[in-house]
């Protein structure tokens, strides 16, 4: 397994993000099996299984692409987001949309998180001025926890 070293920040919507968001975008659906395992579908044609441990800044990560034809079960709810990449260190801006296996009008997470994968923990990094608070160590901003929070919201409104 490789080591993933990743920092995260909360971003507030602003003109810089709008400018970046007009560039190449990936549409991502994350289907979580548990806190450590997910199926990710990128642009409806690339399928990846990812397994991570419970760390924050540094985690073990094993990821591999799979053929969608081997999936022999019905997919449930997914955490959907759009991802935009930019800058030297490949910052990724994740604009979370909703959680669904079908469109639900008006439901959204209203969350934008920037991420950056690093080669080593103390790597020099120039953080863009529009990034907000760093949330690398705050587990509530990790996919599984966001997924569960959104599912709780869906359950409260009876969907």
XYZ file of C-alpha atoms in Angstrom:
159
model
C 0.000 0.000 0.000
C 1.142 3.507 -0.708
C 1.077 6.358 1.792
C -1.334 9.176 1.023
C -0.274 12.532 2.482
C -3.137 14.968 2.030
C -4.111 18.329 3.492
C -7.655 19.778 3.364
C -9.193 23.250 3.632
C -12.735 24.603 3.644
C -13.309 27.156 0.893
C -15.972 29.802 0.746
C -17.543 30.419 -2.669
C -15.802 33.345 -4.352
C -14.724 34.620 -7.771
C -11.440 32.653 -7.796
C -13.260 29.378 -7.272
C -15.794 30.337 -9.950
C -12.865 31.031 -12.310
C -11.259 27.664 -11.549
C -14.577 25.863 -11.794
C -14.881 26.781 -15.469
C -11.890 24.565 -16.266
C -11.859 20.795 -16.709
C -14.195 19.081 -14.288
C -14.590 15.529 -13.061
C -18.026 14.362 -11.969
C -17.529 11.946 -9.091
C -19.871 9.566 -7.289
C -18.517 7.974 -4.107
C -20.316 4.863 -2.834
C -19.172 4.089 0.711
C -19.195 0.547 2.063
C -17.688 1.517 5.430
C -15.300 4.203 6.782
C -12.382 2.658 4.884
C -13.736 1.343 1.585
C -15.474 3.056 -1.309
C -16.338 2.610 -4.955
C -15.643 5.803 -6.925
C -17.124 6.401 -10.361
C -15.491 9.228 -12.309
C -17.375 10.733 -15.267
C -19.555 7.607 -15.450
C -16.813 5.586 -17.157
C -13.919 4.991 -14.717
C -14.522 2.789 -11.664
C -12.095 2.585 -8.723
C -12.101 0.681 -5.458
C -10.237 2.565 -2.721
C -9.272 1.243 0.695
C -7.787 3.619 3.298
C -6.994 3.339 6.974
C -8.288 5.661 9.694
C -5.520 8.292 9.677
C -5.877 11.966 8.776
C -2.782 13.715 7.332
C -0.988 10.449 6.503
C -2.962 7.331 5.610
C -2.360 4.023 3.951
C -4.182 3.902 0.620
C -4.763 1.099 -1.841
C -6.628 2.008 -5.027
C -7.239 0.065 -8.200
C -9.411 0.449 -11.275
C -12.090 -2.142 -11.920
C -14.230 -3.122 -14.865
C -17.828 -1.986 -14.170
C -19.107 -5.236 -15.676
C -17.918 -7.129 -12.581
C -20.317 -5.230 -10.300
C -23.154 -7.642 -9.648
C -25.098 -5.636 -7.095
C -27.328 -2.585 -7.219
C -25.591 0.635 -6.252
C -27.242 2.632 -3.473
C -26.761 6.227 -2.441
C -23.626 8.080 -3.519
C -21.987 11.279 -2.343
C -21.717 13.367 -5.507
C -19.204 16.117 -6.157
C -17.478 17.959 -8.944
C -13.670 18.122 -8.831
C -11.471 20.809 -10.366
C -7.663 20.578 -10.447
C -5.204 23.462 -10.625
C -1.707 24.727 -9.704
C 1.705 23.082 -9.425
C 0.845 20.835 -6.485
C -2.441 19.743 -8.070
C -4.879 21.292 -5.676
C -8.272 19.687 -6.027
C -11.406 21.703 -5.367
C -14.330 19.442 -4.448
C -17.738 21.062 -4.792
C -20.103 18.675 -3.049
C -23.500 18.464 -4.693
C -25.785 15.971 -2.998
C -26.202 12.410 -1.983
C -28.379 10.294 -4.151
C -28.937 7.428 -6.508
C -31.632 9.542 -8.085
C -31.925 13.345 -8.417
C -33.448 15.039 -5.379
C -34.433 18.606 -6.155
C -33.081 21.205 -3.755
C -30.904 18.868 -1.676
C -27.259 19.869 -1.461
C -24.410 19.770 1.019
C -23.292 23.374 0.268
C -19.689 22.440 0.941
C -16.461 23.187 -0.919
C -13.264 21.480 0.221
C -9.812 21.958 -1.283
C -7.318 19.101 -1.049
C -3.663 18.718 -1.897
C -1.674 15.493 -1.986
C 1.954 15.911 -0.967
C 5.100 13.844 -1.435
C 6.138 14.287 2.201
C 4.632 15.742 5.384
C 6.798 18.883 5.644
C 6.662 19.769 1.951
C 6.689 23.507 1.203
C 3.309 24.562 -0.063
C 2.007 27.923 -1.214
C -1.612 27.949 -0.125
C -3.922 29.967 -2.412
C -5.341 33.097 -0.818
C -8.938 31.968 -1.216
C -8.502 28.826 0.898
C -10.133 29.078 4.298
C -9.585 27.134 7.494
C -7.424 24.007 7.304
C -9.453 20.931 8.308
C -6.931 18.132 7.709
C -7.258 16.821 11.265
C -11.043 17.224 11.457
C -12.556 13.856 10.600
C -16.021 15.334 10.023
C -14.742 16.570 6.634
C -13.748 13.111 5.403
C -15.916 11.327 2.843
C -17.469 8.646 5.038
C -18.505 11.207 7.655
C -19.895 13.610 5.020
C -21.805 10.702 3.498
C -23.337 9.773 6.859
C -24.232 13.388 7.671
C -26.013 13.715 4.324
C -27.821 10.391 4.842
C -29.012 11.638 8.250
C -30.377 14.771 6.559
C -32.192 12.638 3.976
C -33.703 10.480 6.689
C -34.958 13.572 8.539
C -36.868 14.736 5.476
C -38.218 11.243 4.854
C -36.380 10.285 1.651
